[in-house]
Amino acid sequence: MAQASIYDQVLDPASRADPYPLYAELRNTPVARQADGSYVVSTYHEIAALLHDPRVSSDPRNHPGMSDAAPAAEEGPPGLPLDFIRRDPPGHDRLRELAMRPFGPPHTPGRIDGLRPWLTEIATGLIDNLAGQTRADIVDDVAYPLPVTAICKILGVPPEDQPRFRAWADAIIDAVDPTTGTLHERTRRRNRVNAELGQYLNGLADAHARHPGDDLISGLLTDTSPHGPMSRGDLLATATLLLVAGHQTTVNLITNGMLTLLRHPGLPARLTREPALIVTLTEELLRYDPPVHLLPNRATLADIPIADTTIPAASPLALVLAAGNRDPRRFPDPDRFDPDRTDNQHLGFGTGIHICYGAPLARTEAQVALPELARRLVNPRLVTDPPPYRPSPVLRGPRHLHVDYDTVAPAEQVVRAASPRAST
Ligand code: HEM
């Protein structure tokens, strides 16, 4: 029997807790042809070059074959047009530009930053709930509810519908998880959920069309730009994309963040003393232990000479962002978590035309949740290290992160303790 390639070992769930030694081995061959004709790219400069290369396509119709190890391939609402993460220019650029207008600067500069106090309130409430017990699951108790609550607010899902919306979000995440059934079964489940979610979003769009509010769906419906407004199909595909692309990723960022804080004694206390550290710390997390480990969904449209090889046209590509983030040719001392690192153009959000649309929101959520957790859980200890991981090699993160603590500091006291004078 042929020996498993390094990439096969990366895909094996047994490697999920620590794939980084395998990534170091992958980097010995920056662009590596696999037995099935696909190419695995693992070094920083080569990944960045390919993500900026117009001869590399994200459109599944150009992809010669999708495997079960590529959950991103299954994403996308059935019966709807392709969402923009899976489109190439010019369709991608038009839809992304339209979707960006009600989400961020220059058209809507206050949307995400304006959510900060509200997000803090939500995170504070979630951590308040941990009082009266001495063990929390950071995933289920904090990291998981925050992003879905945030995306509901942004899309304009009314509070009374949020439990239903959350159930769909859960079902989609479940259907992406390869341990919950065969690809066929999961695709069927996923299609069913997508149909229900699509129907719900369609009704929501009707309601917002009648009474536009200050939410993203209303913004998309009433857009007066020369490219707009979006068709109803594109709007539903975009809203579903925002839910799917922004949920598990942000859960992983907050959970990986807490895990990293607890693996570095003194770091939670330092973050409490120096709240401004959260900015560089968040970027370092996105480099050191990113939520998206690889992009398995690209294909070449032409021969591309790169490194010491030429990738032929019509080859599937897997771009291992997490390996590029530890490339010593780009980052000094790459295996060290350095929360003060400043030269840090990591690949955690990708790069090029598909660079993460929701990055400002994801950063804000992590920057709100992690300092709250660091300040308020008194004497926190990891229960199991490493924690159990979800099997996905793409969206990599713990399934649970159990933490023991002595008590939960009250929020008001925390505010006082966080002030520079009180903390010295
Ligand atoms: C820590 C959290 C997140 C991480 C690590 C992350 C990571 C990424 C990465 C690596 C890509 C590039 C995909 C590619 O090139 O194929 C991407 C694209 C995207 N992300 Fe995120 N993401 C996060 C949060 C979010 C959130 C909160 C949203 C929505 C509000 C979002 C929406 C999107 C969208 C729509 C795209 C596609 C952009 C395009 O095709 O132009 N992401 N994200």
Tab-separated table of C-alpha atoms and ligand atoms in Angstrom:
chain	number	residue	atom	x	y	z
A	1	MET	CA	0.000	0.000	0.000
A	2	ALA	CA	1.335	3.462	-0.901
A	3	GLN	CA	2.559	5.531	2.028
A	4	ALA	CA	0.263	8.426	3.012
A	5	SER	CA	1.604	11.715	1.656
A	6	ILE	CA	2.269	14.560	4.072
A	7	TYR	CA	-0.894	16.247	2.837
A	8	ASP	CA	-2.911	13.050	3.421
A	9	GLN	CA	-1.607	13.135	6.972
A	10	VAL	CA	-2.706	16.766	7.290
A	11	LEU	CA	-6.228	15.760	6.227
A	12	ASP	CA	-6.311	12.928	8.773
A	13	PRO	CA	-8.358	14.057	11.835
A	14	ALA	CA	-5.672	12.460	14.032
A	15	SER	CA	-3.440	15.436	13.111
A	16	ARG	CA	-5.962	18.093	14.020
A	17	ALA	CA	-4.625	18.951	17.486
A	18	ASP	CA	-1.183	19.865	16.129
A	19	PRO	CA	-0.771	19.934	12.359
A	20	TYR	CA	2.119	22.412	12.529
A	21	PRO	CA	5.020	19.898	12.347
A	22	LEU	CA	3.389	18.498	9.182
A	23	TYR	CA	3.124	22.014	7.762
A	24	ALA	CA	6.878	22.467	8.337
A	25	GLU	CA	7.444	19.286	6.308
A	26	LEU	CA	5.084	20.522	3.586
A	27	ARG	CA	7.087	23.739	3.260
A	28	ASN	CA	10.160	21.724	2.160
A	29	THR	CA	8.353	21.467	-1.200
A	30	PRO	CA	6.535	24.812	-1.553
A	31	VAL	CA	4.373	23.636	-4.474
A	32	ALA	CA	3.834	19.878	-4.230
A	33	ARG	CA	2.064	17.749	-6.838
A	34	GLN	CA	-0.183	15.093	-5.294
A	35	ALA	CA	-0.951	11.632	-6.675
A	36	ASP	CA	-4.423	12.817	-7.796
A	37	GLY	CA	-2.942	15.656	-9.901
A	38	SER	CA	-3.799	18.437	-7.448
A	39	TYR	CA	-1.167	20.816	-6.063
A	40	VAL	CA	-0.601	21.724	-2.431
A	41	VAL	CA	0.999	25.106	-1.779
A	42	SER	CA	2.416	25.761	1.674
A	43	THR	CA	4.819	28.734	1.623
A	44	TYR	CA	3.856	32.345	2.257
A	45	HIS	CA	5.030	34.059	-0.926
A	46	GLU	CA	3.738	31.347	-3.257
A	47	ILE	CA	0.291	31.295	-1.593
A	48	ALA	CA	0.068	35.087	-1.732
A	49	ALA	CA	1.145	35.113	-5.404
A	50	LEU	CA	-1.521	32.563	-6.359
A	51	LEU	CA	-4.256	34.373	-4.411
A	52	HIS	CA	-3.464	37.497	-6.455
A	53	ASP	CA	-3.246	35.628	-9.763
A	54	PRO	CA	-6.198	36.062	-12.180
A	55	ARG	CA	-5.339	32.656	-13.681
A	56	VAL	CA	-6.552	31.056	-10.424
A	57	SER	CA	-10.310	30.508	-10.200
A	58	SER	CA	-12.685	30.138	-7.239
A	59	ASP	CA	-15.612	29.067	-9.411
A	60	PRO	CA	-16.560	25.413	-8.759
A	61	ARG	CA	-17.513	25.058	-12.427
A	62	ASN	CA	-13.792	25.387	-13.208
A	63	HIS	CA	-12.815	22.867	-10.562
A	64	PRO	CA	-11.992	19.450	-12.013
A	65	GLY	CA	-13.159	17.585	-8.868
A	66	MET	CA	-14.181	18.246	-5.308
A	67	SER	CA	-13.390	15.822	-2.507
A	68	ASP	CA	-15.111	15.045	0.776
A	69	ALA	CA	-12.227	16.800	2.491
A	70	ALA	CA	-13.344	20.088	0.982
A	71	PRO	CA	-16.489	21.170	2.814
A	72	ALA	CA	-16.378	24.597	1.180
A	73	ALA	CA	-17.292	22.854	-2.050
A	74	GLU	CA	-20.717	21.980	-0.726
A	75	GLU	CA	-21.545	25.419	0.527
A	76	GLY	CA	-24.037	27.515	-1.307
A	77	PRO	CA	-27.786	27.587	-1.429
A	78	PRO	CA	-29.386	25.227	-3.985
A	79	GLY	CA	-31.535	26.900	-6.614
A	80	LEU	CA	-29.783	30.214	-6.032
A	81	PRO	CA	-27.011	31.861	-8.033
A	82	LEU	CA	-23.451	31.201	-6.850
A	83	ASP	CA	-22.461	33.410	-3.940
A	84	PHE	CA	-19.510	35.728	-4.477
A	85	ILE	CA	-16.898	33.693	-2.570
A	86	ARG	CA	-17.297	31.138	-5.393
A	87	ARG	CA	-17.236	33.552	-8.308
A	88	ASP	CA	-14.477	35.096	-10.389
A	89	PRO	CA	-14.416	38.646	-11.770
A	90	PRO	CA	-16.363	40.446	-13.025
A	91	GLY	CA	-19.356	38.842	-11.227
A	92	HIS	CA	-17.445	38.568	-7.963
A	93	ASP	CA	-16.366	42.194	-7.941
A	94	ARG	CA	-19.826	43.560	-8.664
A	95	LEU	CA	-21.538	41.529	-5.948
A	96	ARG	CA	-18.814	42.131	-3.384
A	97	GLU	CA	-18.910	45.853	-4.034
A	98	LEU	CA	-22.695	45.907	-3.619
A	99	ALA	CA	-22.519	43.801	-0.453
A	100	MET	CA	-19.822	46.061	0.969
A	101	ARG	CA	-21.848	49.270	0.620
A	102	PRO	CA	-24.267	48.653	3.527
A	103	PHE	CA	-21.569	46.890	5.598
A	104	GLY	CA	-18.569	49.172	5.836
A	105	PRO	CA	-16.670	52.286	4.762
A	106	PRO	CA	-16.906	54.432	2.768
A	107	HIS	CA	-20.716	54.126	2.440
A	108	THR	CA	-21.548	52.827	5.916
A	109	PRO	CA	-18.508	53.645	8.030
A	110	GLY	CA	-20.155	53.236	11.446
A	111	ARG	CA	-21.864	49.858	11.033
A	112	ILE	CA	-19.262	47.600	12.648
A	113	ASP	CA	-17.566	50.020	15.013
A	114	GLY	CA	-20.990	51.175	16.180
A	115	LEU	CA	-21.754	47.611	17.264
A	116	ARG	CA	-18.898	47.544	19.778
A	117	PRO	CA	-20.893	48.651	22.870
A	118	TRP	CA	-23.716	46.279	21.987
A	119	LEU	CA	-21.281	43.382	21.405
A	120	THR	CA	-19.664	44.160	24.759
A	121	GLU	CA	-23.076	43.986	26.399
A	122	ILE	CA	-23.790	40.598	24.773
A	123	ALA	CA	-20.354	39.214	25.755
A	124	THR	CA	-20.787	40.556	29.296
A	125	GLY	CA	-24.179	38.839	29.577
A	126	LEU	CA	-22.767	35.520	28.326
A	127	ILE	CA	-19.964	35.687	30.897
A	128	ASP	CA	-22.405	36.749	33.654
A	129	ASN	CA	-24.184	33.441	32.999
A	130	LEU	CA	-21.009	31.599	34.075
A	131	ALA	CA	-21.279	32.912	37.649
A	132	GLY	CA	-22.437	30.287	40.138
A	133	GLN	CA	-20.478	27.505	38.435
A	134	THR	CA	-16.760	26.791	38.206
A	135	ARG	CA	-16.456	25.183	34.781
A	136	ALA	CA	-17.315	26.682	31.399
A	137	ASP	CA	-17.203	25.443	27.845
A	138	ILE	CA	-15.801	28.500	26.065
A	139	VAL	CA	-17.176	27.187	22.751
A	140	ASP	CA	-20.813	26.611	23.738
A	141	ASP	CA	-21.077	29.309	26.399
A	142	VAL	CA	-19.376	32.297	24.751
A	143	ALA	CA	-17.647	31.813	21.385
A	144	TYR	CA	-20.612	30.149	19.691
A	145	PRO	CA	-23.559	32.438	20.568
A	146	LEU	CA	-21.756	35.739	19.935
A	147	PRO	CA	-21.231	35.593	16.123
A	148	VAL	CA	-24.719	34.320	15.322
A	149	THR	CA	-26.312	37.014	17.497
A	150	ALA	CA	-24.157	39.601	15.734
A	151	ILE	CA	-24.986	38.469	12.203
A	152	CYS	CA	-28.723	38.388	13.078
A	153	LYS	CA	-28.523	41.990	14.211
A	154	ILE	CA	-26.610	43.028	11.073
A	155	LEU	CA	-29.022	41.279	8.699
A	156	GLY	CA	-32.046	42.634	10.555
A	157	VAL	CA	-33.394	39.302	11.857
A	158	PRO	CA	-35.923	40.296	14.559
A	159	PRO	CA	-35.079	39.064	18.090
A	160	GLU	CA	-38.095	36.732	18.212
A	161	ASP	CA	-36.829	34.858	15.109
A	162	GLN	CA	-33.265	34.480	16.365
A	163	PRO	CA	-33.738	31.011	17.935
A	164	ARG	CA	-34.959	29.666	14.557
A	165	PHE	CA	-32.114	31.387	12.764
A	166	ARG	CA	-29.650	29.917	15.247
A	167	ALA	CA	-31.052	26.436	14.687
A	168	TRP	CA	-30.414	26.799	10.944
A	169	ALA	CA	-26.905	28.080	11.580
A	170	ASP	CA	-26.277	25.048	13.835
A	171	ALA	CA	-27.671	22.666	11.232
A	172	ILE	CA	-25.459	24.136	8.499
A	173	ILE	CA	-22.353	23.810	10.645
A	174	ASP	CA	-23.359	20.269	11.523
A	175	ALA	CA	-23.825	19.401	7.859
A	176	VAL	CA	-20.336	20.675	7.002
A	177	ASP	CA	-18.777	18.417	9.655
A	178	PRO	CA	-17.542	15.232	7.915
A	179	THR	CA	-18.124	13.139	11.076
A	180	THR	CA	-21.888	13.651	10.900
A	181	GLY	CA	-22.480	11.460	7.837
A	182	THR	CA	-21.460	10.740	4.262
A	183	LEU	CA	-21.072	13.600	1.815
A	184	HIS	CA	-24.334	12.558	0.175
A	185	GLU	CA	-26.305	12.536	3.447
A	186	ARG	CA	-24.807	15.802	4.573
A	187	THR	CA	-25.505	17.485	1.248
A	188	ARG	CA	-29.144	16.356	1.448
A	189	ARG	CA	-29.427	17.740	4.997
A	190	ARG	CA	-27.670	20.901	3.993
A	191	ASN	CA	-29.998	21.416	1.019
A	192	ARG	CA	-33.030	20.973	3.250
A	193	VAL	CA	-31.768	23.555	5.736
A	194	ASN	CA	-30.794	25.908	2.938
A	195	ALA	CA	-34.282	25.666	1.467
A	196	GLU	CA	-35.854	26.572	4.829
A	197	LEU	CA	-33.358	29.339	5.464
A	198	GLY	CA	-33.839	30.665	1.924
A	199	GLN	CA	-37.611	30.746	2.415
A	200	TYR	CA	-37.191	32.552	5.716
A	201	LEU	CA	-34.753	35.097	4.248
A	202	ASN	CA	-37.076	35.676	1.310
A	203	GLY	CA	-39.907	36.539	3.723
A	204	LEU	CA	-37.532	38.746	5.687
A	205	ALA	CA	-36.535	40.547	2.482
A	206	ASP	CA	-40.236	41.098	1.667
A	207	ALA	CA	-40.763	42.580	5.135
A	208	HIS	CA	-37.715	44.848	4.817
A	209	ALA	CA	-38.793	45.920	1.316
A	210	ARG	CA	-42.128	47.086	2.787
A	211	HIS	CA	-40.515	48.760	5.828
A	212	PRO	CA	-36.800	49.339	5.248
A	213	GLY	CA	-34.764	49.573	8.441
A	214	ASP	CA	-31.163	50.279	9.344
A	215	ASP	CA	-29.990	46.756	8.498
A	216	LEU	CA	-27.908	45.204	5.750
A	217	ILE	CA	-30.781	43.506	3.900
A	218	SER	CA	-32.716	46.790	3.754
A	219	GLY	CA	-29.527	48.463	2.517
A	220	LEU	CA	-29.131	45.902	-0.278
A	221	LEU	CA	-32.791	46.222	-1.280
A	222	THR	CA	-32.767	49.996	-1.493
A	223	ASP	CA	-29.300	50.461	-3.036
A	224	THR	CA	-29.284	53.219	-5.655
A	225	SER	CA	-25.736	52.673	-6.996
A	226	PRO	CA	-25.348	52.208	-10.787
A	227	HIS	CA	-24.618	48.462	-10.170
A	228	GLY	CA	-27.553	47.915	-7.843
A	229	PRO	CA	-29.804	46.800	-6.438
A	230	MET	CA	-28.964	43.102	-6.136
A	231	SER	CA	-31.361	40.599	-7.657
A	232	ARG	CA	-33.436	38.738	-5.075
A	233	GLY	CA	-31.498	35.514	-5.788
A	234	ASP	CA	-28.122	37.196	-5.286
A	235	LEU	CA	-29.407	38.837	-2.124
A	236	LEU	CA	-30.491	35.510	-0.618
A	237	ALA	CA	-27.206	33.858	-1.640
A	238	THR	CA	-25.256	36.746	-0.101
A	239	ALA	CA	-27.179	36.697	3.192
A	240	THR	CA	-26.628	32.926	3.482
A	241	LEU	CA	-22.936	33.366	2.658
A	242	LEU	CA	-22.518	35.930	5.429
A	243	LEU	CA	-24.035	33.534	7.940
A	244	VAL	CA	-21.961	30.562	6.797
A	245	ALA	CA	-18.628	32.328	6.225
A	246	GLY	CA	-18.792	34.320	9.433
A	247	HIS	CA	-19.967	31.831	11.994
A	248	GLN	CA	-17.652	28.884	12.655
A	249	THR	CA	-14.659	31.013	11.681
A	250	THR	CA	-15.334	33.549	14.433
A	251	VAL	CA	-16.145	30.791	16.945
A	252	ASN	CA	-12.700	29.351	16.199
A	253	LEU	CA	-10.944	32.696	16.541
A	254	ILE	CA	-12.383	33.313	20.008
A	255	THR	CA	-11.790	29.712	21.119
A	256	ASN	CA	-8.245	29.496	19.709
A	257	GLY	CA	-7.642	32.857	21.346
A	258	MET	CA	-8.700	31.657	24.784
A	259	LEU	CA	-6.657	28.468	24.364
A	260	THR	CA	-3.577	30.485	23.431
A	261	LEU	CA	-4.071	32.895	26.333
A	262	LEU	CA	-4.277	29.998	28.776
A	263	ARG	CA	-1.219	28.287	27.304
A	264	HIS	CA	0.828	31.408	27.990
A	265	PRO	CA	0.887	32.012	31.738
A	266	GLY	CA	0.780	35.696	32.584
A	267	LEU	CA	-0.760	36.676	29.258
A	268	PRO	CA	-4.394	37.055	30.495
A	269	ALA	CA	-3.140	39.290	33.332
A	270	ARG	CA	-1.022	41.306	30.909
A	271	LEU	CA	-4.003	41.792	28.606
A	272	THR	CA	-6.024	43.078	31.562
A	273	ARG	CA	-3.248	45.515	32.513
A	274	GLU	CA	-2.638	46.597	28.906
A	275	PRO	CA	-6.006	46.540	27.095
A	276	ALA	CA	-4.472	48.085	23.956
A	277	LEU	CA	-2.473	44.856	23.479
A	278	ILE	CA	-5.617	43.178	22.103
A	279	VAL	CA	-5.045	44.785	18.681
A	280	THR	CA	-1.675	43.162	17.897
A	281	LEU	CA	-2.633	40.068	19.905
A	282	THR	CA	-5.645	39.438	17.661
A	283	GLU	CA	-3.502	39.717	14.507
A	284	GLU	CA	-0.952	37.345	16.002
A	285	LEU	CA	-3.721	34.843	16.738
A	286	LEU	CA	-4.835	35.046	13.119
A	287	ARG	CA	-1.259	34.226	12.112
A	288	TYR	CA	-0.262	31.715	14.776
A	289	ASP	CA	-3.450	29.628	15.035
A	290	PRO	CA	-5.888	30.787	12.349
A	291	PRO	CA	-9.515	29.612	12.079
A	292	VAL	CA	-9.195	28.779	8.353
A	293	HIS	CA	-6.249	26.449	7.761
A	294	LEU	CA	-6.515	25.879	4.068
A	295	LEU	CA	-8.397	26.936	0.957
A	296	PRO	CA	-9.244	23.756	-0.960
A	297	ASN	CA	-11.447	25.316	-3.621
A	298	ARG	CA	-9.193	26.903	-6.258
A	299	ALA	CA	-8.250	25.671	-9.729
A	300	THR	CA	-5.838	26.952	-12.376
A	301	LEU	CA	-7.201	28.376	-15.640
A	302	ALA	CA	-3.789	28.309	-17.384
A	303	ASP	CA	-0.275	26.907	-16.876
A	304	ILE	CA	1.305	28.814	-13.990
A	305	PRO	CA	5.080	28.714	-13.465
A	306	ILE	CA	5.804	29.079	-9.742
A	307	ALA	CA	8.632	28.104	-7.404
A	308	ASP	CA	10.570	25.403	-9.286
A	309	THR	CA	7.610	23.957	-11.137
A	310	THR	CA	4.749	24.730	-13.514
A	311	ILE	CA	1.218	24.011	-12.359
A	312	PRO	CA	-0.690	22.861	-15.456
A	313	ALA	CA	-4.030	24.412	-16.416
A	314	ALA	CA	-7.122	22.785	-14.865
A	315	SER	CA	-5.301	21.622	-11.726
A	316	PRO	CA	-7.069	21.758	-8.344
A	317	LEU	CA	-5.127	23.724	-5.722
A	318	ALA	CA	-5.049	23.540	-1.945
A	319	LEU	CA	-3.504	26.653	-0.415
A	320	VAL	CA	-2.414	25.962	3.157
A	321	LEU	CA	-2.772	29.395	4.763
A	322	ALA	CA	-1.787	28.131	8.220
A	323	ALA	CA	1.508	26.756	6.832
A	324	GLY	CA	2.230	30.053	5.065
A	325	ASN	CA	1.623	31.852	8.352
A	326	ARG	CA	4.498	29.918	9.943
A	327	ASP	CA	6.896	30.334	7.006
A	328	PRO	CA	10.308	31.370	8.400
A	329	ARG	CA	11.084	33.142	5.097
A	330	ARG	CA	8.344	35.630	5.986
A	331	PHE	CA	8.020	35.668	9.800
A	332	PRO	CA	10.998	35.617	12.172
A	333	ASP	CA	10.661	32.971	14.896
A	334	PRO	CA	7.348	31.840	13.376
A	335	ASP	CA	6.483	29.146	15.939
A	336	ARG	CA	6.565	31.660	18.797
A	337	PHE	CA	3.323	33.396	19.776
A	338	ASP	CA	4.378	37.029	20.047
A	339	PRO	CA	1.442	39.292	20.940
A	340	ASP	CA	3.642	42.355	20.257
A	341	ARG	CA	4.484	41.321	16.671
A	342	THR	CA	3.899	44.278	14.380
A	343	ASP	CA	5.152	43.244	10.913
A	344	ASN	CA	2.310	40.783	10.628
A	345	GLN	CA	0.636	40.590	7.246
A	346	HIS	CA	-0.690	37.115	7.968
A	347	LEU	CA	-2.870	35.040	5.645
A	348	GLY	CA	-5.560	34.419	8.294
A	349	PHE	CA	-8.150	36.310	6.249
A	350	GLY	CA	-6.688	35.228	2.891
A	351	THR	CA	-5.442	37.890	0.485
A	352	GLY	CA	-6.243	39.169	-3.010
A	353	ILE	CA	-9.733	39.816	-4.317
A	354	HIS	CA	-11.417	37.320	-1.959
A	355	ILE	CA	-9.771	38.651	1.212
A	356	CYS	CA	-12.266	38.275	4.040
A	357	TYR	CA	-15.208	40.603	3.721
A	358	GLY	CA	-16.184	40.222	7.387
A	359	ALA	CA	-12.717	40.810	8.855
A	360	PRO	CA	-13.651	44.060	10.661
A	361	LEU	CA	-16.581	42.312	12.348
A	362	ALA	CA	-14.550	39.221	13.260
A	363	ARG	CA	-11.771	41.365	14.726
A	364	THR	CA	-14.250	43.397	16.755
A	365	GLU	CA	-15.941	40.291	18.170
A	366	ALA	CA	-12.603	38.788	19.241
A	367	GLN	CA	-11.375	42.110	20.613
A	368	VAL	CA	-14.506	42.366	22.740
A	369	ALA	CA	-14.778	38.737	23.919
A	370	LEU	CA	-11.160	37.863	24.734
A	371	PRO	CA	-10.384	40.734	27.146
A	372	GLU	CA	-13.711	40.108	28.912
A	373	LEU	CA	-12.847	36.434	29.364
A	374	ALA	CA	-9.294	37.242	30.443
A	375	ARG	CA	-10.438	39.736	33.055
A	376	ARG	CA	-13.457	38.059	34.506
A	377	LEU	CA	-12.618	34.348	34.836
A	378	VAL	CA	-10.618	34.249	38.050
A	379	ASN	CA	-7.711	31.764	38.035
A	380	PRO	CA	-8.735	30.005	34.798
A	381	ARG	CA	-7.270	26.537	34.027
A	382	LEU	CA	-7.575	24.354	30.945
A	383	VAL	CA	-9.330	21.077	31.776
A	384	THR	CA	-7.806	19.142	28.855
A	385	ASP	CA	-4.883	20.201	26.746
A	386	PRO	CA	-5.104	19.682	23.830
A	387	PRO	CA	-8.889	20.007	23.754
A	388	PRO	CA	-11.002	17.814	21.452
A	389	TYR	CA	-11.000	19.217	17.897
A	390	ARG	CA	-13.594	19.223	15.160
A	391	PRO	CA	-12.329	16.946	12.382
A	392	SER	CA	-12.380	19.546	9.589
A	393	PRO	CA	-8.916	20.309	8.175
A	394	VAL	CA	-10.336	23.521	6.668
A	395	LEU	CA	-12.175	25.270	9.498
A	396	ARG	CA	-9.964	24.041	12.309
A	397	GLY	CA	-10.923	24.609	15.897
A	398	PRO	CA	-11.829	22.903	19.175
A	399	ARG	CA	-15.239	21.291	19.467
A	400	HIS	CA	-15.194	22.156	23.174
A	401	LEU	CA	-12.842	24.142	25.374
A	402	HIS	CA	-13.514	23.366	29.008
A	403	VAL	CA	-12.030	25.789	31.484
A	404	ASP	CA	-12.157	25.619	35.291
A	405	TYR	CA	-12.082	28.851	37.289
A	406	ASP	CA	-12.564	29.935	40.898
A	407	THR	CA	-15.220	32.546	40.339
A	408	VAL	CA	-16.472	35.164	37.883
A	409	ALA	CA	-15.527	38.759	38.652
A	410	PRO	CA	-18.518	41.085	38.372
A	411	ALA	CA	-18.561	43.264	35.281
A	412	GLU	CA	-18.584	46.600	37.164
A	413	GLN	CA	-15.615	45.645	39.319
A	414	VAL	CA	-13.874	44.562	36.142
A	415	VAL	CA	-14.364	47.960	34.553
A	416	ARG	CA	-12.664	49.569	37.557
A	417	ALA	CA	-9.854	46.993	37.585
A	418	ALA	CA	-9.198	47.562	33.892
A	419	SER	CA	-8.515	51.268	34.368
A	420	PRO	CA	-4.755	51.928	34.243
A	421	ARG	CA	-4.606	53.490	37.753
A	422	ALA	CA	-6.538	50.711	39.463
A	423	SER	CA	-4.473	47.943	37.888
A	424	THR	CA	-1.010	49.064	39.057
B	1	HEM	C1	-12.135	35.095	12.393
B	1	HEM	C2	-13.127	35.032	11.567
B	1	HEM	C3	-12.961	34.866	10.090
B	1	HEM	C4	-11.941	34.297	9.371
B	1	HEM	C5	-10.659	33.686	9.886
B	1	HEM	C6	-12.292	34.408	7.980
B	1	HEM	C7	-11.486	33.967	6.950
B	1	HEM	C8	-11.760	34.169	5.620
B	1	HEM	C9	-10.893	33.778	4.535
B	1	HEM	C10	-9.572	33.037	4.690
B	1	HEM	C11	-11.484	34.154	3.389
B	1	HEM	C12	-10.936	33.970	1.978
B	1	HEM	C13	-11.627	32.838	1.274
B	1	HEM	C14	-11.099	32.618	-0.120
B	1	HEM	O1	-10.135	33.263	-0.552
B	1	HEM	O2	-11.650	31.743	-0.800
B	1	HEM	C15	-12.738	34.777	3.729
B	1	HEM	C16	-13.636	35.281	2.822
B	1	HEM	C17	-14.882	35.755	3.180
B	1	HEM	N1	-15.351	35.973	4.458
B	1	HEM	FE1	-14.389	35.616	6.168
B	1	HEM	N2	-13.510	35.020	7.880
B	1	HEM	C18	-13.947	35.343	9.140
B	1	HEM	C19	-15.090	35.989	9.488
B	1	HEM	C20	-16.046	36.430	8.608
B	1	HEM	C21	-17.273	37.106	8.957
B	1	HEM	C22	-17.695	37.495	10.379
B	1	HEM	C23	-17.966	37.297	7.800
B	1	HEM	C24	-19.311	37.937	7.550
B	1	HEM	C25	-19.830	38.895	8.196
B	1	HEM	C26	-17.148	36.782	6.723
B	1	HEM	C27	-17.490	36.811	5.402
B	1	HEM	C28	-16.647	36.454	4.373
B	1	HEM	C29	-17.027	36.551	2.973
B	1	HEM	C30	-18.363	37.036	2.439
B	1	HEM	C31	-15.928	36.118	2.242
B	1	HEM	C32	-15.812	36.047	0.710
B	1	HEM	C33	-15.121	37.282	0.205
B	1	HEM	C34	-14.966	37.287	-1.301
B	1	HEM	O3	-15.131	36.241	-1.933
B	1	HEM	O4	-14.691	38.364	-1.841
B	1	HEM	N3	-15.994	36.261	7.250
B	1	HEM	N4	-12.870	34.789	5.093
